[in-house]
Amino acid sequence: TQLLEQSPQFLSIQEGENLTVYCNSSSVFSSLQWYRQEPGEGPVLLVTVVTGGEVKKLKRLTFQFGDARKDSSLHITAAQPGDTGLYLCAGAGAGNNRKLIWGLGTSLAVNP
Amino acid sequence: DAGITQSPRHKVTETGTPVTLRCHQTENHRYMYWYRQDPGHGLRLIHYSYGVKDTDKGEVSDGYSVSRSKTEDFLLTLESATSSQTSVYFCAIRMTSGTVGELFFGEGSRLTVL
């Protein structure tokens, strides 16, 4: 069974701090997606990484896909209260990308 | 952007009653999904559809059925609701413009079974 483990599970920081959250697996994924979910809403796609070693930047967010395509990280620089939310990673297996494997998420609170 | 409407957004029902949740999309996307989200379990796939009248089970399909008679509508039915089905249910569509199976989610339907 493919599993995606996210860490940390919870994170509470002050505005302006940097942070990194991780998404790890023993399985290889053809691609990995990151979503952010705010309370009372559905998850919203942030980025998809496809190539091993790939780095993508979205303003203050930097996403990296591991060389072996088994893990990924999300780094936020100078966090703001608007970054508060649940960050979810989801991996797509090779050959059947209709069913994603989801991590349990990292709940981030950025305090003003 | 794709448009997804879930209804009802909130429902309280009693054990043993049937419940139907509706997901309506406006852009003729082929793939549609029903997930449930629970603390400690994350998002779990219930059923998905890859076309009109074409559906398949996800990892937690027991106690649920689905129907898709039109491209735009995907219905999730709990034939006889149980307290374990208290959850937040999300409908999603697969974005055809995405790289690999990226999903666009509705706002969710919160179901409480007493």
JSON list of C-alpha atoms in Angstrom, two decimals:
[
{"chain": "A", "resi": 1, "resn": "THR", "atom": "CA", "xyz": [0.00, 0.00, 0.00]},
{"chain": "A", "resi": 2, "resn": "GLN", "atom": "CA", "xyz": [1.37, 3.37, -0.97]},
{"chain": "A", "resi": 3, "resn": "LEU", "atom": "CA", "xyz": [1.54, 5.87, 1.86]},
{"chain": "A", "resi": 4, "resn": "LEU", "atom": "CA", "xyz": [2.48, 9.52, 2.06]},
{"chain": "A", "resi": 5, "resn": "GLU", "atom": "CA", "xyz": [3.65, 10.80, 5.41]},
{"chain": "A", "resi": 6, "resn": "GLN", "atom": "CA", "xyz": [3.56, 14.50, 6.11]},
{"chain": "A", "resi": 7, "resn": "SER", "atom": "CA", "xyz": [5.49, 16.23, 8.85]},
{"chain": "A", "resi": 8, "resn": "PRO", "atom": "CA", "xyz": [5.08, 18.03, 11.03]},
{"chain": "A", "resi": 9, "resn": "GLN", "atom": "CA", "xyz": [1.42, 17.39, 11.66]},
{"chain": "A", "resi": 10, "resn": "PHE", "atom": "CA", "xyz": [0.94, 20.78, 13.31]},
{"chain": "A", "resi": 11, "resn": "LEU", "atom": "CA", "xyz": [2.99, 23.95, 13.13]},
{"chain": "A", "resi": 12, "resn": "SER", "atom": "CA", "xyz": [2.40, 27.28, 14.86]},
{"chain": "A", "resi": 13, "resn": "ILE", "atom": "CA", "xyz": [4.79, 30.12, 14.07]},
{"chain": "A", "resi": 14, "resn": "GLN", "atom": "CA", "xyz": [5.04, 33.88, 14.20]},
{"chain": "A", "resi": 15, "resn": "GLU", "atom": "CA", "xyz": [4.63, 36.10, 11.18]},
{"chain": "A", "resi": 16, "resn": "GLY", "atom": "CA", "xyz": [7.93, 36.55, 9.35]},
{"chain": "A", "resi": 17, "resn": "GLU", "atom": "CA", "xyz": [9.40, 33.17, 10.25]},
{"chain": "A", "resi": 18, "resn": "ASN", "atom": "CA", "xyz": [10.48, 30.60, 7.68]},
{"chain": "A", "resi": 19, "resn": "LEU", "atom": "CA", "xyz": [9.25, 27.02, 7.69]},
{"chain": "A", "resi": 20, "resn": "THR", "atom": "CA", "xyz": [9.53, 23.74, 5.83]},
{"chain": "A", "resi": 21, "resn": "VAL", "atom": "CA", "xyz": [7.02, 20.93, 5.66]},
{"chain": "A", "resi": 22, "resn": "TYR", "atom": "CA", "xyz": [7.77, 17.49, 4.33]},
{"chain": "A", "resi": 23, "resn": "CYS", "atom": "CA", "xyz": [5.99, 14.81, 2.38]},
{"chain": "A", "resi": 24, "resn": "ASN", "atom": "CA", "xyz": [7.72, 11.42, 2.37]},
{"chain": "A", "resi": 25, "resn": "SER", "atom": "CA", "xyz": [7.06, 7.99, 0.97]},
{"chain": "A", "resi": 26, "resn": "SER", "atom": "CA", "xyz": [8.83, 4.73, 0.29]},
{"chain": "A", "resi": 27, "resn": "SER", "atom": "CA", "xyz": [7.06, 4.60, -3.08]},
{"chain": "A", "resi": 28, "resn": "VAL", "atom": "CA", "xyz": [7.92, 6.33, -6.30]},
{"chain": "A", "resi": 29, "resn": "PHE", "atom": "CA", "xyz": [5.38, 8.73, -7.74]},
{"chain": "A", "resi": 30, "resn": "SER", "atom": "CA", "xyz": [5.10, 9.98, -11.29]},
{"chain": "A", "resi": 31, "resn": "SER", "atom": "CA", "xyz": [4.13, 13.38, -9.95]},
{"chain": "A", "resi": 32, "resn": "LEU", "atom": "CA", "xyz": [3.28, 15.06, -6.70]},
{"chain": "A", "resi": 33, "resn": "GLN", "atom": "CA", "xyz": [0.74, 17.78, -6.03]},
{"chain": "A", "resi": 34, "resn": "TRP", "atom": "CA", "xyz": [0.49, 20.28, -3.18]},
{"chain": "A", "resi": 35, "resn": "TYR", "atom": "CA", "xyz": [-2.82, 21.74, -2.05]},
{"chain": "A", "resi": 36, "resn": "ARG", "atom": "CA", "xyz": [-3.83, 24.27, 0.58]},
{"chain": "A", "resi": 37, "resn": "GLN", "atom": "CA", "xyz": [-7.14, 24.02, 2.37]},
{"chain": "A", "resi": 38, "resn": "GLU", "atom": "CA", "xyz": [-8.70, 26.77, 4.46]},
{"chain": "A", "resi": 39, "resn": "PRO", "atom": "CA", "xyz": [-11.37, 26.07, 7.08]},
{"chain": "A", "resi": 40, "resn": "GLY", "atom": "CA", "xyz": [-14.77, 25.38, 5.57]},
{"chain": "A", "resi": 41, "resn": "GLU", "atom": "CA", "xyz": [-13.46, 25.13, 2.03]},
{"chain": "A", "resi": 42, "resn": "GLY", "atom": "CA", "xyz": [-12.15, 22.50, -0.33]},
{"chain": "A", "resi": 43, "resn": "PRO", "atom": "CA", "xyz": [-8.45, 22.01, -1.07]},
{"chain": "A", "resi": 44, "resn": "VAL", "atom": "CA", "xyz": [-6.97, 24.28, -3.72]},
{"chain": "A", "resi": 45, "resn": "LEU", "atom": "CA", "xyz": [-4.10, 23.18, -5.94]},
{"chain": "A", "resi": 46, "resn": "LEU", "atom": "CA", "xyz": [-0.87, 25.10, -5.41]},
{"chain": "A", "resi": 47, "resn": "VAL", "atom": "CA", "xyz": [1.59, 23.28, -7.65]},
{"chain": "A", "resi": 48, "resn": "THR", "atom": "CA", "xyz": [2.47, 20.01, -9.34]},
{"chain": "A", "resi": 49, "resn": "VAL", "atom": "CA", "xyz": [6.04, 18.70, -9.50]},
{"chain": "A", "resi": 50, "resn": "VAL", "atom": "CA", "xyz": [6.83, 16.07, -12.07]},
{"chain": "A", "resi": 51, "resn": "THR", "atom": "CA", "xyz": [10.58, 15.70, -12.57]},
{"chain": "A", "resi": 52, "resn": "GLY", "atom": "CA", "xyz": [12.95, 14.33, -9.93]},
{"chain": "A", "resi": 53, "resn": "GLY", "atom": "CA", "xyz": [14.94, 17.20, -8.43]},
{"chain": "A", "resi": 54, "resn": "GLU", "atom": "CA", "xyz": [12.50, 19.77, -9.75]},
{"chain": "A", "resi": 55, "resn": "VAL", "atom": "CA", "xyz": [12.14, 23.04, -7.86]},
{"chain": "A", "resi": 56, "resn": "LYS", "atom": "CA", "xyz": [9.16, 25.32, -8.37]},
{"chain": "A", "resi": 57, "resn": "LYS", "atom": "CA", "xyz": [8.58, 28.71, -6.81]},
{"chain": "A", "resi": 58, "resn": "LEU", "atom": "CA", "xyz": [5.26, 30.36, -6.18]},
{"chain": "A", "resi": 59, "resn": "LYS", "atom": "CA", "xyz": [5.97, 33.77, -4.67]},
{"chain": "A", "resi": 60, "resn": "ARG", "atom": "CA", "xyz": [7.24, 32.98, -1.14]},
{"chain": "A", "resi": 61, "resn": "LEU", "atom": "CA", "xyz": [6.59, 29.25, -1.50]},
{"chain": "A", "resi": 62, "resn": "THR", "atom": "CA", "xyz": [9.28, 26.91, -2.82]},
{"chain": "A", "resi": 63, "resn": "PHE", "atom": "CA", "xyz": [8.42, 23.33, -3.72]},
{"chain": "A", "resi": 64, "resn": "GLN", "atom": "CA", "xyz": [10.96, 20.60, -4.33]},
{"chain": "A", "resi": 65, "resn": "PHE", "atom": "CA", "xyz": [10.54, 17.07, -5.65]},
{"chain": "A", "resi": 66, "resn": "GLY", "atom": "CA", "xyz": [13.17, 14.58, -4.47]},
{"chain": "A", "resi": 67, "resn": "ASP", "atom": "CA", "xyz": [15.62, 13.14, -6.95]},
{"chain": "A", "resi": 68, "resn": "ALA", "atom": "CA", "xyz": [14.12, 9.68, -6.52]},
{"chain": "A", "resi": 69, "resn": "ARG", "atom": "CA", "xyz": [10.55, 11.05, -6.76]},
{"chain": "A", "resi": 70, "resn": "LYS", "atom": "CA", "xyz": [9.68, 9.59, -3.36]},
{"chain": "A", "resi": 71, "resn": "ASP", "atom": "CA", "xyz": [9.52, 12.79, -1.34]},
{"chain": "A", "resi": 72, "resn": "SER", "atom": "CA", "xyz": [8.81, 16.48, -1.56]},
{"chain": "A", "resi": 73, "resn": "SER", "atom": "CA", "xyz": [9.15, 19.58, 0.55]},
{"chain": "A", "resi": 74, "resn": "LEU", "atom": "CA", "xyz": [7.43, 22.93, 0.79]},
{"chain": "A", "resi": 75, "resn": "HIS", "atom": "CA", "xyz": [9.39, 25.89, 2.13]},
{"chain": "A", "resi": 76, "resn": "ILE", "atom": "CA", "xyz": [7.67, 29.13, 3.03]},
{"chain": "A", "resi": 77, "resn": "THR", "atom": "CA", "xyz": [9.76, 32.25, 3.43]},
{"chain": "A", "resi": 78, "resn": "ALA", "atom": "CA", "xyz": [8.60, 35.07, 5.71]},
{"chain": "A", "resi": 79, "resn": "ALA", "atom": "CA", "xyz": [5.28, 33.45, 6.54]},
{"chain": "A", "resi": 80, "resn": "GLN", "atom": "CA", "xyz": [2.20, 35.64, 6.72]},
{"chain": "A", "resi": 81, "resn": "PRO", "atom": "CA", "xyz": [-1.15, 35.08, 8.47]},
{"chain": "A", "resi": 82, "resn": "GLY", "atom": "CA", "xyz": [-2.69, 34.50, 5.04]},
{"chain": "A", "resi": 83, "resn": "ASP", "atom": "CA", "xyz": [-0.55, 31.35, 4.74]},
{"chain": "A", "resi": 84, "resn": "THR", "atom": "CA", "xyz": [-2.54, 29.74, 7.55]},
{"chain": "A", "resi": 85, "resn": "GLY", "atom": "CA", "xyz": [-4.23, 26.54, 6.47]},
{"chain": "A", "resi": 86, "resn": "LEU", "atom": "CA", "xyz": [-3.91, 22.82, 5.96]},
{"chain": "A", "resi": 87, "resn": "TYR", "atom": "CA", "xyz": [-1.22, 21.85, 3.46]},
{"chain": "A", "resi": 88, "resn": "LEU", "atom": "CA", "xyz": [-1.83, 18.55, 1.72]},
{"chain": "A", "resi": 89, "resn": "CYS", "atom": "CA", "xyz": [0.41, 16.58, -0.59]},
{"chain": "A", "resi": 90, "resn": "ALA", "atom": "CA", "xyz": [-0.92, 14.00, -3.04]},
{"chain": "A", "resi": 91, "resn": "GLY", "atom": "CA", "xyz": [1.06, 11.58, -5.14]},
{"chain": "A", "resi": 92, "resn": "ALA", "atom": "CA", "xyz": [0.08, 10.12, -8.47]},
{"chain": "A", "resi": 93, "resn": "GLY", "atom": "CA", "xyz": [1.30, 6.63, -9.24]},
{"chain": "A", "resi": 94, "resn": "ALA", "atom": "CA", "xyz": [2.74, 5.73, -12.59]},
{"chain": "A", "resi": 95, "resn": "GLY", "atom": "CA", "xyz": [0.26, 4.35, -15.08]},
{"chain": "A", "resi": 96, "resn": "ASN", "atom": "CA", "xyz": [-2.93, 5.18, -13.17]},
{"chain": "A", "resi": 97, "resn": "ASN", "atom": "CA", "xyz": [-3.26, 8.79, -12.21]},
{"chain": "A", "resi": 98, "resn": "ARG", "atom": "CA", "xyz": [-6.97, 8.79, -11.57]},
{"chain": "A", "resi": 99, "resn": "LYS", "atom": "CA", "xyz": [-6.50, 7.89, -7.92]},
{"chain": "A", "resi": 100, "resn": "LEU", "atom": "CA", "xyz": [-4.23, 10.05, -5.86]},
{"chain": "A", "resi": 101, "resn": "ILE", "atom": "CA", "xyz": [-2.48, 8.96, -2.68]},
{"chain": "A", "resi": 102, "resn": "TRP", "atom": "CA", "xyz": [-3.04, 11.65, -0.05]},
{"chain": "A", "resi": 103, "resn": "GLY", "atom": "CA", "xyz": [-1.02, 12.64, 2.97]},
{"chain": "A", "resi": 104, "resn": "LEU", "atom": "CA", "xyz": [-2.84, 13.61, 6.17]},
{"chain": "A", "resi": 105, "resn": "GLY", "atom": "CA", "xyz": [-1.65, 17.18, 5.94]},
{"chain": "A", "resi": 106, "resn": "THR", "atom": "CA", "xyz": [0.27, 19.78, 7.90]},
{"chain": "A", "resi": 107, "resn": "SER", "atom": "CA", "xyz": [-1.87, 22.28, 9.77]},
{"chain": "A", "resi": 108, "resn": "LEU", "atom": "CA", "xyz": [-0.09, 25.63, 9.76]},
{"chain": "A", "resi": 109, "resn": "ALA", "atom": "CA", "xyz": [-1.00, 28.60, 11.93]},
{"chain": "A", "resi": 110, "resn": "VAL", "atom": "CA", "xyz": [0.83, 31.87, 11.35]},
{"chain": "A", "resi": 111, "resn": "ASN", "atom": "CA", "xyz": [0.27, 34.28, 14.20]},
{"chain": "A", "resi": 112, "resn": "PRO", "atom": "CA", "xyz": [0.44, 38.05, 13.64]},
{"chain": "B", "resi": 1, "resn": "ASP", "atom": "CA", "xyz": [-12.11, 28.35, -13.61]},
{"chain": "B", "resi": 2, "resn": "ALA", "atom": "CA", "xyz": [-14.21, 25.23, -13.29]},
{"chain": "B", "resi": 3, "resn": "GLY", "atom": "CA", "xyz": [-17.47, 25.63, -11.43]},
{"chain": "B", "resi": 4, "resn": "ILE", "atom": "CA", "xyz": [-18.60, 23.03, -8.93]},
{"chain": "B", "resi": 5, "resn": "THR", "atom": "CA", "xyz": [-21.69, 23.30, -6.80]},
{"chain": "B", "resi": 6, "resn": "GLN", "atom": "CA", "xyz": [-22.34, 20.86, -3.99]},
{"chain": "B", "resi": 7, "resn": "SER", "atom": "CA", "xyz": [-25.72, 20.53, -2.36]},
{"chain": "B", "resi": 8, "resn": "PRO", "atom": "CA", "xyz": [-26.76, 20.52, 0.33]},
{"chain": "B", "resi": 9, "resn": "ARG", "atom": "CA", "xyz": [-23.86, 22.27, 2.06]},
{"chain": "B", "resi": 10, "resn": "HIS", "atom": "CA", "xyz": [-25.04, 21.16, 5.48]},
{"chain": "B", "resi": 11, "resn": "LYS", "atom": "CA", "xyz": [-27.36, 18.34, 6.49]},
{"chain": "B", "resi": 12, "resn": "VAL", "atom": "CA", "xyz": [-28.33, 16.70, 9.75]},
{"chain": "B", "resi": 13, "resn": "THR", "atom": "CA", "xyz": [-30.11, 13.40, 9.50]},
{"chain": "B", "resi": 14, "resn": "GLU", "atom": "CA", "xyz": [-30.95, 10.39, 11.61]},
{"chain": "B", "resi": 15, "resn": "THR", "atom": "CA", "xyz": [-29.46, 6.92, 11.51]},
{"chain": "B", "resi": 16, "resn": "GLY", "atom": "CA", "xyz": [-31.14, 4.70, 8.95]},
{"chain": "B", "resi": 17, "resn": "THR", "atom": "CA", "xyz": [-32.41, 7.44, 6.66]},
{"chain": "B", "resi": 18, "resn": "PRO", "atom": "CA", "xyz": [-31.30, 7.73, 3.03]},
{"chain": "B", "resi": 19, "resn": "VAL", "atom": "CA", "xyz": [-29.25, 10.74, 2.02]},
{"chain": "B", "resi": 20, "resn": "THR", "atom": "CA", "xyz": [-28.24, 12.00, -1.41]},
{"chain": "B", "resi": 21, "resn": "LEU", "atom": "CA", "xyz": [-25.53, 14.56, -2.01]},
{"chain": "B", "resi": 22, "resn": "ARG", "atom": "CA", "xyz": [-25.33, 16.28, -5.36]},
{"chain": "B", "resi": 23, "resn": "CYS", "atom": "CA", "xyz": [-22.32, 17.57, -7.25]},
{"chain": "B", "resi": 24, "resn": "HIS", "atom": "CA", "xyz": [-22.91, 19.75, -10.28]},
{"chain": "B", "resi": 25, "resn": "GLN", "atom": "CA", "xyz": [-20.20, 20.97, -12.65]},
{"chain": "B", "resi": 26, "resn": "THR", "atom": "CA", "xyz": [-20.51, 23.48, -15.45]},
{"chain": "B", "resi": 27, "resn": "GLU", "atom": "CA", "xyz": [-17.65, 22.57, -17.80]},
{"chain": "B", "resi": 28, "resn": "ASN", "atom": "CA", "xyz": [-18.19, 18.99, -18.99]},
{"chain": "B", "resi": 29, "resn": "HIS", "atom": "CA", "xyz": [-15.17, 17.49, -17.26]},
{"chain": "B", "resi": 30, "resn": "ARG", "atom": "CA", "xyz": [-15.02, 13.75, -17.74]},
{"chain": "B", "resi": 31, "resn": "TYR", "atom": "CA", "xyz": [-13.68, 12.64, -14.36]},
{"chain": "B", "resi": 32, "resn": "MET", "atom": "CA", "xyz": [-15.55, 13.37, -11.13]},
{"chain": "B", "resi": 33, "resn": "TYR", "atom": "CA", "xyz": [-14.78, 12.17, -7.62]},
{"chain": "B", "resi": 34, "resn": "TRP", "atom": "CA", "xyz": [-16.38, 11.90, -4.20]},
{"chain": "B", "resi": 35, "resn": "TYR", "atom": "CA", "xyz": [-14.11, 12.10, -1.16]},
{"chain": "B", "resi": 36, "resn": "ARG", "atom": "CA", "xyz": [-14.75, 12.19, 2.54]},
{"chain": "B", "resi": 37, "resn": "GLN", "atom": "CA", "xyz": [-12.47, 14.03, 4.95]},
{"chain": "B", "resi": 38, "resn": "ASP", "atom": "CA", "xyz": [-12.15, 13.06, 8.58]},
{"chain": "B", "resi": 39, "resn": "PRO", "atom": "CA", "xyz": [-9.67, 14.03, 11.29]},
{"chain": "B", "resi": 40, "resn": "GLY", "atom": "CA", "xyz": [-6.87, 11.51, 11.47]},
{"chain": "B", "resi": 41, "resn": "HIS", "atom": "CA", "xyz": [-7.83, 9.93, 8.16]},
{"chain": "B", "resi": 42, "resn": "GLY", "atom": "CA", "xyz": [-7.41, 12.75, 5.69]},
{"chain": "B", "resi": 43, "resn": "LEU", "atom": "CA", "xyz": [-9.06, 12.62, 2.31]},
{"chain": "B", "resi": 44, "resn": "ARG", "atom": "CA", "xyz": [-10.36, 9.21, 1.30]},
{"chain": "B", "resi": 45, "resn": "LEU", "atom": "CA", "xyz": [-11.82, 8.36, -2.08]},
{"chain": "B", "resi": 46, "resn": "ILE", "atom": "CA", "xyz": [-15.34, 6.95, -1.99]},
{"chain": "B", "resi": 47, "resn": "HIS", "atom": "CA", "xyz": [-16.25, 6.58, -5.67]},
{"chain": "B", "resi": 48, "resn": "TYR", "atom": "CA", "xyz": [-15.27, 8.17, -8.91]},
{"chain": "B", "resi": 49, "resn": "SER", "atom": "CA", "xyz": [-16.70, 8.46, -12.41]},
{"chain": "B", "resi": 50, "resn": "TYR", "atom": "CA", "xyz": [-14.92, 8.55, -15.75]},
{"chain": "B", "resi": 51, "resn": "GLY", "atom": "CA", "xyz": [-18.00, 9.26, -17.85]},
{"chain": "B", "resi": 52, "resn": "VAL", "atom": "CA", "xyz": [-21.77, 9.04, -18.01]},
{"chain": "B", "resi": 53, "resn": "LYS", "atom": "CA", "xyz": [-22.84, 5.80, -16.34]},
{"chain": "B", "resi": 54, "resn": "ASP", "atom": "CA", "xyz": [-19.17, 4.84, -15.84]},
{"chain": "B", "resi": 55, "resn": "THR", "atom": "CA", "xyz": [-18.22, 4.65, -12.18]},
{"chain": "B", "resi": 56, "resn": "ASP", "atom": "CA", "xyz": [-15.79, 2.76, -10.00]},
{"chain": "B", "resi": 57, "resn": "LYS", "atom": "CA", "xyz": [-15.17, 2.20, -6.30]},
{"chain": "B", "resi": 58, "resn": "GLY", "atom": "CA", "xyz": [-12.61, 3.98, -4.20]},
{"chain": "B", "resi": 59, "resn": "GLU", "atom": "CA", "xyz": [-11.04, 2.85, -0.96]},
{"chain": "B", "resi": 60, "resn": "VAL", "atom": "CA", "xyz": [-14.07, 3.47, 1.32]},
{"chain": "B", "resi": 61, "resn": "SER", "atom": "CA", "xyz": [-17.05, 2.64, -0.89]},
{"chain": "B", "resi": 62, "resn": "ASP", "atom": "CA", "xyz": [-19.00, 0.39, 1.51]},
{"chain": "B", "resi": 63, "resn": "GLY", "atom": "CA", "xyz": [-22.35, 1.95, 2.38]},
{"chain": "B", "resi": 64, "resn": "TYR", "atom": "CA", "xyz": [-22.24, 4.38, -0.54]},
{"chain": "B", "resi": 65, "resn": "SER", "atom": "CA", "xyz": [-23.53, 4.30, -4.09]},
{"chain": "B", "resi": 66, "resn": "VAL", "atom": "CA", "xyz": [-23.18, 6.79, -6.92]},
{"chain": "B", "resi": 67, "resn": "SER", "atom": "CA", "xyz": [-24.86, 7.64, -10.16]},
{"chain": "B", "resi": 68, "resn": "ARG", "atom": "CA", "xyz": [-23.96, 9.76, -13.14]},
{"chain": "B", "resi": 69, "resn": "SER", "atom": "CA", "xyz": [-26.76, 10.03, -15.64]},
{"chain": "B", "resi": 70, "resn": "LYS", "atom": "CA", "xyz": [-25.52, 13.33, -17.08]},
{"chain": "B", "resi": 71, "resn": "THR", "atom": "CA", "xyz": [-22.00, 14.65, -17.54]},
{"chain": "B", "resi": 72, "resn": "GLU", "atom": "CA", "xyz": [-22.63, 17.57, -15.23]},
{"chain": "B", "resi": 73, "resn": "ASP", "atom": "CA", "xyz": [-24.13, 15.72, -12.26]},
{"chain": "B", "resi": 74, "resn": "PHE", "atom": "CA", "xyz": [-22.56, 13.15, -9.93]},
{"chain": "B", "resi": 75, "resn": "LEU", "atom": "CA", "xyz": [-24.75, 11.94, -7.08]},
{"chain": "B", "resi": 76, "resn": "LEU", "atom": "CA", "xyz": [-23.58, 10.24, -3.90]},
{"chain": "B", "resi": 77, "resn": "THR", "atom": "CA", "xyz": [-26.19, 8.23, -2.00]},
{"chain": "B", "resi": 78, "resn": "LEU", "atom": "CA", "xyz": [-26.06, 6.81, 1.49]},
{"chain": "B", "resi": 79, "resn": "GLU", "atom": "CA", "xyz": [-28.79, 4.19, 1.38]},
{"chain": "B", "resi": 80, "resn": "SER", "atom": "CA", "xyz": [-29.09, 3.96, 5.15]},
{"chain": "B", "resi": 81, "resn": "ALA", "atom": "CA", "xyz": [-26.98, 6.52, 6.94]},
{"chain": "B", "resi": 82, "resn": "THR", "atom": "CA", "xyz": [-24.91, 5.50, 9.96]},
{"chain": "B", "resi": 83, "resn": "SER", "atom": "CA", "xyz": [-23.10, 7.62, 12.54]},
{"chain": "B", "resi": 84, "resn": "SER", "atom": "CA", "xyz": [-19.77, 6.52, 11.05]},
{"chain": "B", "resi": 85, "resn": "GLN", "atom": "CA", "xyz": [-20.74, 8.38, 7.89]},
{"chain": "B", "resi": 86, "resn": "THR", "atom": "CA", "xyz": [-20.74, 11.70, 9.71]},
{"chain": "B", "resi": 87, "resn": "SER", "atom": "CA", "xyz": [-18.12, 13.58, 7.74]},
{"chain": "B", "resi": 88, "resn": "VAL", "atom": "CA", "xyz": [-17.36, 16.36, 5.32]},
{"chain": "B", "resi": 89, "resn": "TYR", "atom": "CA", "xyz": [-17.86, 15.22, 1.76]},
{"chain": "B", "resi": 90, "resn": "PHE", "atom": "CA", "xyz": [-16.02, 16.80, -1.14]},
{"chain": "B", "resi": 91, "resn": "CYS", "atom": "CA", "xyz": [-16.73, 16.49, -4.81]},
{"chain": "B", "resi": 92, "resn": "ALA", "atom": "CA", "xyz": [-13.85, 17.08, -7.19]},
{"chain": "B", "resi": 93, "resn": "ILE", "atom": "CA", "xyz": [-13.27, 17.18, -10.91]},
{"chain": "B", "resi": 94, "resn": "ARG", "atom": "CA", "xyz": [-10.10, 16.31, -12.74]},
{"chain": "B", "resi": 95, "resn": "MET", "atom": "CA", "xyz": [-8.78, 19.32, -14.55]},
{"chain": "B", "resi": 96, "resn": "THR", "atom": "CA", "xyz": [-8.06, 18.41, -18.15]},
{"chain": "B", "resi": 97, "resn": "SER", "atom": "CA", "xyz": [-5.71, 21.35, -18.45]},
{"chain": "B", "resi": 98, "resn": "GLY", "atom": "CA", "xyz": [-3.55, 20.09, -15.62]},
{"chain": "B", "resi": 99, "resn": "THR", "atom": "CA", "xyz": [-0.25, 18.25, -15.86]},
{"chain": "B", "resi": 100, "resn": "VAL", "atom": "CA", "xyz": [-1.25, 15.00, -14.22]},
{"chain": "B", "resi": 101, "resn": "GLY", "atom": "CA", "xyz": [-4.67, 14.50, -12.73]},
{"chain": "B", "resi": 102, "resn": "GLU", "atom": "CA", "xyz": [-4.88, 17.69, -10.72]},
{"chain": "B", "resi": 103, "resn": "LEU", "atom": "CA", "xyz": [-8.19, 18.12, -8.96]},
{"chain": "B", "resi": 104, "resn": "PHE", "atom": "CA", "xyz": [-10.54, 21.05, -8.48]},
{"chain": "B", "resi": 105, "resn": "PHE", "atom": "CA", "xyz": [-12.69, 20.67, -5.37]},
{"chain": "B", "resi": 106, "resn": "GLY", "atom": "CA", "xyz": [-16.13, 21.88, -4.40]},
{"chain": "B", "resi": 107, "resn": "GLU", "atom": "CA", "xyz": [-16.72, 23.63, -1.10]},
{"chain": "B", "resi": 108, "resn": "GLY", "atom": "CA", "xyz": [-17.87, 20.50, 0.68]},
{"chain": "B", "resi": 109, "resn": "SER", "atom": "CA", "xyz": [-21.04, 19.10, 2.22]},
{"chain": "B", "resi": 110, "resn": "ARG", "atom": "CA", "xyz": [-21.04, 18.65, 5.97]},
{"chain": "B", "resi": 111, "resn": "LEU", "atom": "CA", "xyz": [-23.18, 15.67, 6.97]},
{"chain": "B", "resi": 112, "resn": "THR", "atom": "CA", "xyz": [-24.11, 14.82, 10.54]},
{"chain": "B", "resi": 113, "resn": "VAL", "atom": "CA", "xyz": [-25.82, 11.50, 11.25]},
{"chain": "B", "resi": 114, "resn": "LEU", "atom": "CA", "xyz": [-27.41, 11.35, 14.69]}
]
